[in-house]
PDB file of C-alpha atoms in Angstrom:
ATOM      1  CA  UNK A 213     -38.872   8.135  11.147  1.00 44.00           C
ATOM      2  CA  UNK A 214     -38.267   4.549  10.118  1.00 39.00           C
ATOM      3  CA  UNK A 215     -34.825   3.057  10.749  1.00 46.00           C
ATOM      4  CA  UNK A 216     -32.554   3.367   7.716  1.00 50.00           C
ATOM      5  CA  UNK A 217     -30.850   0.042   8.353  1.00 47.00           C
ATOM      6  CA  UNK A 218     -32.772  -3.239   8.082  1.00 51.00           C
ATOM      7  CA  UNK A 219     -33.758  -4.518  11.507  1.00 48.00           C
ATOM      8  CA  UNK A 220     -32.191  -7.866  10.670  1.00 44.00           C
ATOM      9  CA  UNK A 221     -28.714  -6.355  11.099  1.00 55.00           C
ATOM     10  CA  UNK A 222     -29.431  -4.442  14.301  1.00 61.00           C
ATOM     11  CA  UNK A 223     -28.689  -5.750  17.759  1.00 66.00           C
ATOM     12  CA  UNK A 224     -28.629  -4.373  21.243  1.00 62.00           C
ATOM     13  CA  UNK A 225     -25.286  -2.606  21.617  1.00 60.00           C
ATOM     14  CA  UNK A 226     -24.089  -4.779  24.515  1.00 54.00           C
ATOM     15  CA  UNK A 227     -24.093  -7.752  22.159  1.00 55.00           C
ATOM     16  CA  UNK A 228     -21.096  -6.318  20.316  1.00 68.00           C
ATOM     17  CA  UNK A 229     -17.509  -6.793  21.283  1.00 77.00           C
ATOM     18  CA  UNK A 230     -15.208  -4.039  20.122  1.00 86.00           C
ATOM     19  CA  UNK A 231     -13.884  -4.544  16.631  1.00 88.00           C
ATOM     20  CA  UNK A 232     -10.312  -4.322  15.408  1.00 91.00           C
ATOM     21  CA  UNK A 233     -11.526  -1.504  13.153  1.00 92.00           C
ATOM     22  CA  UNK A 234     -12.737   0.494  16.148  1.00 95.00           C
ATOM     23  CA  UNK A 235      -9.419   0.069  17.957  1.00 96.00           C
ATOM     24  CA  UNK A 236      -7.443   1.028  14.843  1.00 96.00           C
ATOM     25  CA  UNK A 237      -9.678   4.005  14.100  1.00 95.00           C
ATOM     26  CA  UNK A 238      -9.465   5.435  17.610  1.00 97.00           C
ATOM     27  CA  UNK A 239      -5.711   4.793  17.761  1.00 96.00           C
ATOM     28  CA  UNK A 240      -5.299   6.564  14.413  1.00 96.00           C
ATOM     29  CA  UNK A 241      -7.278   9.629  15.477  1.00 96.00           C
ATOM     30  CA  UNK A 242      -5.756   9.802  18.954  1.00 96.00           C
ATOM     31  CA  UNK A 243      -2.196   9.124  17.868  1.00 96.00           C
ATOM     32  CA  UNK A 244       0.333   7.784  20.354  1.00 97.00           C
ATOM     33  CA  UNK A 245       2.756   9.514  22.668  1.00 98.00           C
ATOM     34  CA  UNK A 246       4.806   7.677  25.241  1.00 98.00           C
ATOM     35  CA  UNK A 247       5.252  10.792  27.406  1.00 98.00           C
ATOM     36  CA  UNK A 248       2.464  12.885  28.915  1.00 98.00           C
ATOM     37  CA  UNK A 249       1.638  16.061  26.990  1.00 97.00           C
ATOM     38  CA  UNK A 250      -0.935  18.812  26.566  1.00 96.00           C
ATOM     39  CA  UNK A 251      -1.986  18.808  22.915  1.00 90.00           C
ATOM     40  CA  UNK A 252      -4.026  22.004  23.004  1.00 89.00           C
ATOM     41  CA  UNK A 253      -3.603  24.807  25.540  1.00 90.00           C
ATOM     42  CA  UNK A 254      -6.341  24.461  28.135  1.00 90.00           C
ATOM     43  CA  UNK A 255      -6.874  20.751  27.482  1.00 93.00           C
ATOM     44  CA  UNK A 256      -6.133  17.888  29.852  1.00 95.00           C
ATOM     45  CA  UNK A 257      -2.761  16.188  30.208  1.00 97.00           C
ATOM     46  CA  UNK A 258      -2.852  13.161  27.901  1.00 97.00           C
ATOM     47  CA  UNK A 259      -0.721  10.061  27.359  1.00 98.00           C
ATOM     48  CA  UNK A 260      -0.645   7.014  25.104  1.00 98.00           C
ATOM     49  CA  UNK A 261      -3.651   6.797  22.792  1.00 97.00           C
ATOM     50  CA  UNK A 262      -5.710   9.572  24.351  1.00 96.00           C
ATOM     51  CA  UNK A 263      -5.779   8.664  28.040  1.00 97.00           C
ATOM     52  CA  UNK A 264      -6.378  11.538  30.434  1.00 96.00           C
ATOM     53  CA  UNK A 265      -6.515   9.309  33.499  1.00 96.00           C
ATOM     54  CA  UNK A 266      -4.159   6.695  34.808  1.00 97.00           C
ATOM     55  CA  UNK A 267      -5.468   3.167  35.218  1.00 95.00           C
ATOM     56  CA  UNK A 268      -6.121   3.883  38.903  1.00 96.00           C
ATOM     57  CA  UNK A 269      -8.429   6.770  37.899  1.00 95.00           C
ATOM     58  CA  UNK A 270      -6.135   9.620  38.923  1.00 97.00           C
ATOM     59  CA  UNK A 271      -5.353  12.308  36.346  1.00 98.00           C
ATOM     60  CA  UNK A 272      -2.353  11.830  34.048  1.00 98.00           C
ATOM     61  CA  UNK A 273       0.486  14.104  35.151  1.00 98.00           C
ATOM     62  CA  UNK A 274       3.315  15.636  33.180  1.00 98.00           C
ATOM     63  CA  UNK A 275       6.256  13.229  33.444  1.00 98.00           C
ATOM     64  CA  UNK A 276       4.080  10.092  33.184  1.00 98.00           C
ATOM     65  CA  UNK A 277       5.147   7.546  30.561  1.00 98.00           C
ATOM     66  CA  UNK A 278       3.594   4.520  28.859  1.00 98.00           C
ATOM     67  CA  UNK A 279       4.837   1.959  26.344  1.00 98.00           C
ATOM     68  CA  UNK A 280       3.092   1.298  23.030  1.00 97.00           C
ATOM     69  CA  UNK A 281       2.198  -2.220  24.190  1.00 97.00           C
ATOM     70  CA  UNK A 282       0.717  -0.942  27.469  1.00 97.00           C
ATOM     71  CA  UNK A 283      -1.268   1.674  25.560  1.00 98.00           C
ATOM     72  CA  UNK A 284      -2.608  -0.836  23.010  1.00 96.00           C
ATOM     73  CA  UNK A 285      -3.746  -3.243  25.729  1.00 96.00           C
ATOM     74  CA  UNK A 286      -5.329  -0.463  27.721  1.00 97.00           C
ATOM     75  CA  UNK A 287      -7.086   1.022  24.673  1.00 98.00           C
ATOM     76  CA  UNK A 288      -8.842  -2.268  23.928  1.00 97.00           C
ATOM     77  CA  UNK A 289      -9.904  -2.631  27.553  1.00 96.00           C
ATOM     78  CA  UNK A 290     -11.127   0.950  27.827  1.00 96.00           C
ATOM     79  CA  UNK A 291     -13.047   0.880  24.556  1.00 97.00           C
ATOM     80  CA  UNK A 292     -14.909  -2.204  25.779  1.00 96.00           C
ATOM     81  CA  UNK A 293     -15.715  -0.381  29.035  1.00 96.00           C
ATOM     82  CA  UNK A 294     -16.980   2.651  27.084  1.00 97.00           C
ATOM     83  CA  UNK A 295     -19.089   0.350  24.912  1.00 96.00           C
ATOM     84  CA  UNK A 296     -20.641  -1.162  28.038  1.00 95.00           C
ATOM     85  CA  UNK A 297     -21.325   2.258  29.600  1.00 97.00           C
ATOM     86  CA  UNK A 298     -23.007   3.748  26.530  1.00 97.00           C
ATOM     87  CA  UNK A 299     -25.155   0.627  26.186  1.00 96.00           C
ATOM     88  CA  UNK A 300     -26.895   1.743  29.380  1.00 96.00           C
ATOM     89  CA  UNK A 301     -28.314   4.860  27.697  1.00 97.00           C
ATOM     90  CA  UNK A 302     -28.929   3.425  24.207  1.00 97.00           C
ATOM     91  CA  UNK A 303     -32.302   1.710  24.315  1.00 96.00           C
ATOM     92  CA  UNK A 304     -32.676   0.719  20.658  1.00 96.00           C
ATOM     93  CA  UNK A 305     -30.874  -1.838  18.491  1.00 95.00           C
ATOM     94  CA  UNK A 306     -27.946  -0.526  16.435  1.00 95.00           C
ATOM     95  CA  UNK A 307     -25.596  -1.937  13.831  1.00 93.00           C
ATOM     96  CA  UNK A 308     -22.023  -2.821  14.681  1.00 93.00           C
ATOM     97  CA  UNK A 309     -20.820   0.191  12.679  1.00 94.00           C
ATOM     98  CA  UNK A 310     -23.139   2.489  14.619  1.00 96.00           C
ATOM     99  CA  UNK A 311     -21.936   0.977  17.885  1.00 96.00           C
ATOM    100  CA  UNK A 312     -18.320   1.574  16.809  1.00 96.00           C
ATOM    101  CA  UNK A 313     -19.030   5.189  15.795  1.00 97.00           C
ATOM    102  CA  UNK A 314     -20.826   5.920  19.072  1.00 98.00           C
ATOM    103  CA  UNK A 315     -18.098   4.242  21.137  1.00 98.00           C
ATOM    104  CA  UNK A 316     -15.394   6.282  19.388  1.00 98.00           C
ATOM    105  CA  UNK A 317     -17.330   9.488  20.044  1.00 98.00           C
ATOM    106  CA  UNK A 318     -17.938   8.603  23.704  1.00 98.00           C
ATOM    107  CA  UNK A 319     -14.260   7.750  24.206  1.00 97.00           C
ATOM    108  CA  UNK A 320     -13.443  11.282  23.045  1.00 96.00           C
ATOM    109  CA  UNK A 321     -16.209  13.299  24.749  1.00 96.00           C
ATOM    110  CA  UNK A 322     -16.962  11.092  27.756  1.00 96.00           C
ATOM    111  CA  UNK A 323     -19.916   8.862  28.491  1.00 97.00           C
ATOM    112  CA  UNK A 324     -21.719  11.497  30.564  1.00 97.00           C
ATOM    113  CA  UNK A 325     -21.787  13.994  27.702  1.00 98.00           C
ATOM    114  CA  UNK A 326     -22.663  11.228  25.256  1.00 98.00           C
ATOM    115  CA  UNK A 327     -25.578   9.854  27.279  1.00 98.00           C
ATOM    116  CA  UNK A 328     -27.033  13.336  27.906  1.00 98.00           C
ATOM    117  CA  UNK A 329     -26.748  14.332  24.244  1.00 98.00           C
ATOM    118  CA  UNK A 330     -29.359  15.104  21.626  1.00 98.00           C
ATOM    119  CA  UNK A 331     -27.748  12.277  19.646  1.00 98.00           C
ATOM    120  CA  UNK A 332     -28.934   9.708  22.195  1.00 98.00           C
ATOM    121  CA  UNK A 333     -32.382  11.315  22.449  1.00 98.00           C
ATOM    122  CA  UNK A 334     -32.780  11.059  18.661  1.00 98.00           C
ATOM    123  CA  UNK A 335     -31.362   7.550  18.560  1.00 98.00           C
ATOM    124  CA  UNK A 336     -33.756   6.310  21.235  1.00 98.00           C
ATOM    125  CA  UNK A 337     -36.621   7.684  19.123  1.00 98.00           C
ATOM    126  CA  UNK A 338     -35.393   5.486  16.233  1.00 96.00           C
ATOM    127  CA  UNK A 339     -34.085   8.547  14.361  1.00 97.00           C
ATOM    128  CA  UNK A 340     -30.912   6.780  13.242  1.00 96.00           C
ATOM    129  CA  UNK A 341     -30.011   9.295  10.535  1.00 96.00           C
ATOM    130  CA  UNK A 342     -30.591  12.216  12.889  1.00 97.00           C
ATOM    131  CA  UNK A 343     -28.459  10.561  15.560  1.00 98.00           C
ATOM    132  CA  UNK A 344     -25.612   9.993  13.119  1.00 98.00           C
ATOM    133  CA  UNK A 345     -25.890  13.620  11.961  1.00 98.00           C
ATOM    134  CA  UNK A 346     -25.445  14.779  15.586  1.00 98.00           C
ATOM    135  CA  UNK A 347     -21.924  13.308  15.620  1.00 98.00           C
ATOM    136  CA  UNK A 348     -20.797  16.186  13.396  1.00 98.00           C
ATOM    137  CA  UNK A 349     -21.714  18.753  16.070  1.00 98.00           C
ATOM    138  CA  UNK A 350     -18.950  17.520  18.424  1.00 98.00           C
ATOM    139  CA  UNK A 351     -15.975  19.034  16.573  1.00 97.00           C
ATOM    140  CA  UNK A 352     -15.212  22.012  18.792  1.00 96.00           C
ATOM    141  CA  UNK A 353     -12.817  22.797  21.611  1.00 93.00           C
ATOM    142  CA  UNK A 354     -13.244  26.084  23.432  1.00 90.00           C
ATOM    143  CA  UNK A 355     -16.160  26.882  21.122  1.00 93.00           C
ATOM    144  CA  UNK A 356     -14.039  26.710  17.976  1.00 94.00           C
ATOM    145  CA  UNK A 357     -13.916  23.892  15.405  1.00 96.00           C
ATOM    146  CA  UNK A 358     -10.640  21.966  15.360  1.00 95.00           C
ATOM    147  CA  UNK A 359      -9.524  20.348  12.100  1.00 96.00           C
ATOM    148  CA  UNK A 360      -8.535  17.087  13.806  1.00 94.00           C
ATOM    149  CA  UNK A 361     -11.896  16.820  15.570  1.00 96.00           C
ATOM    150  CA  UNK A 362     -13.768  17.754  12.400  1.00 98.00           C
ATOM    151  CA  UNK A 363     -11.956  14.990  10.489  1.00 97.00           C
ATOM    152  CA  UNK A 364     -12.621  12.469  13.249  1.00 98.00           C
ATOM    153  CA  UNK A 365     -16.313  13.368  13.380  1.00 98.00           C
ATOM    154  CA  UNK A 366     -16.622  13.016   9.599  1.00 98.00           C
ATOM    155  CA  UNK A 367     -15.111   9.525   9.830  1.00 97.00           C
ATOM    156  CA  UNK A 368     -17.434   8.562  12.707  1.00 98.00           C
ATOM    157  CA  UNK A 369     -20.420   9.970  10.807  1.00 98.00           C
ATOM    158  CA  UNK A 370     -19.572   7.973   7.671  1.00 97.00           C
ATOM    159  CA  UNK A 371     -19.140   4.828   9.749  1.00 96.00           C
ATOM    160  CA  UNK A 372     -22.439   5.450  11.508  1.00 97.00           C
ATOM    161  CA  UNK A 373     -24.294   5.593   8.183  1.00 95.00           C
ATOM    162  CA  UNK A 374     -22.518   2.581   6.665  1.00 92.00           C
ATOM    163  CA  UNK A 375     -24.586  -0.584   6.539  1.00 75.00           C
ATOM    164  CA  UNK A 376     -23.176  -3.892   7.575  1.00 57.00           C
ATOM    165  CA  UNK A 377     -21.957  -6.233   4.816  1.00 43.00           C
TER     166      UNK A 377
END
């Protein structure tokens, strides 16, 4: 399948720095809590804007706290790290919007799951539309669709298909 976006607007993903739109979008979908919590029974302890690990790599524990400023700084840093990690498994040029959509997804599902996914297999075969469509499959927790995840995936999917200005 031919790429749906003109090659003139595609670049290797590592060429992109994270955008303010990516940070705002992830922060919006993740929300913010200054105290550690478990959002869904059976899920990981989370803090700030979706962090399940402390900066030292140990798991977040109930009782942990974070300020909004600390969370915002950390979110930018972590999104850039996720962008760098997913660039290792994406072998084709993508648009900035696609890079943002894929980074948001990887931040939520993890880079291991992202890089092993059918999405990446399709993407690396230049099936851009098929790769974007795969985003919609990642809306479940415990085998059941969750409204918040479904909404996030729809937003990521739309972003993935949106051409650059």
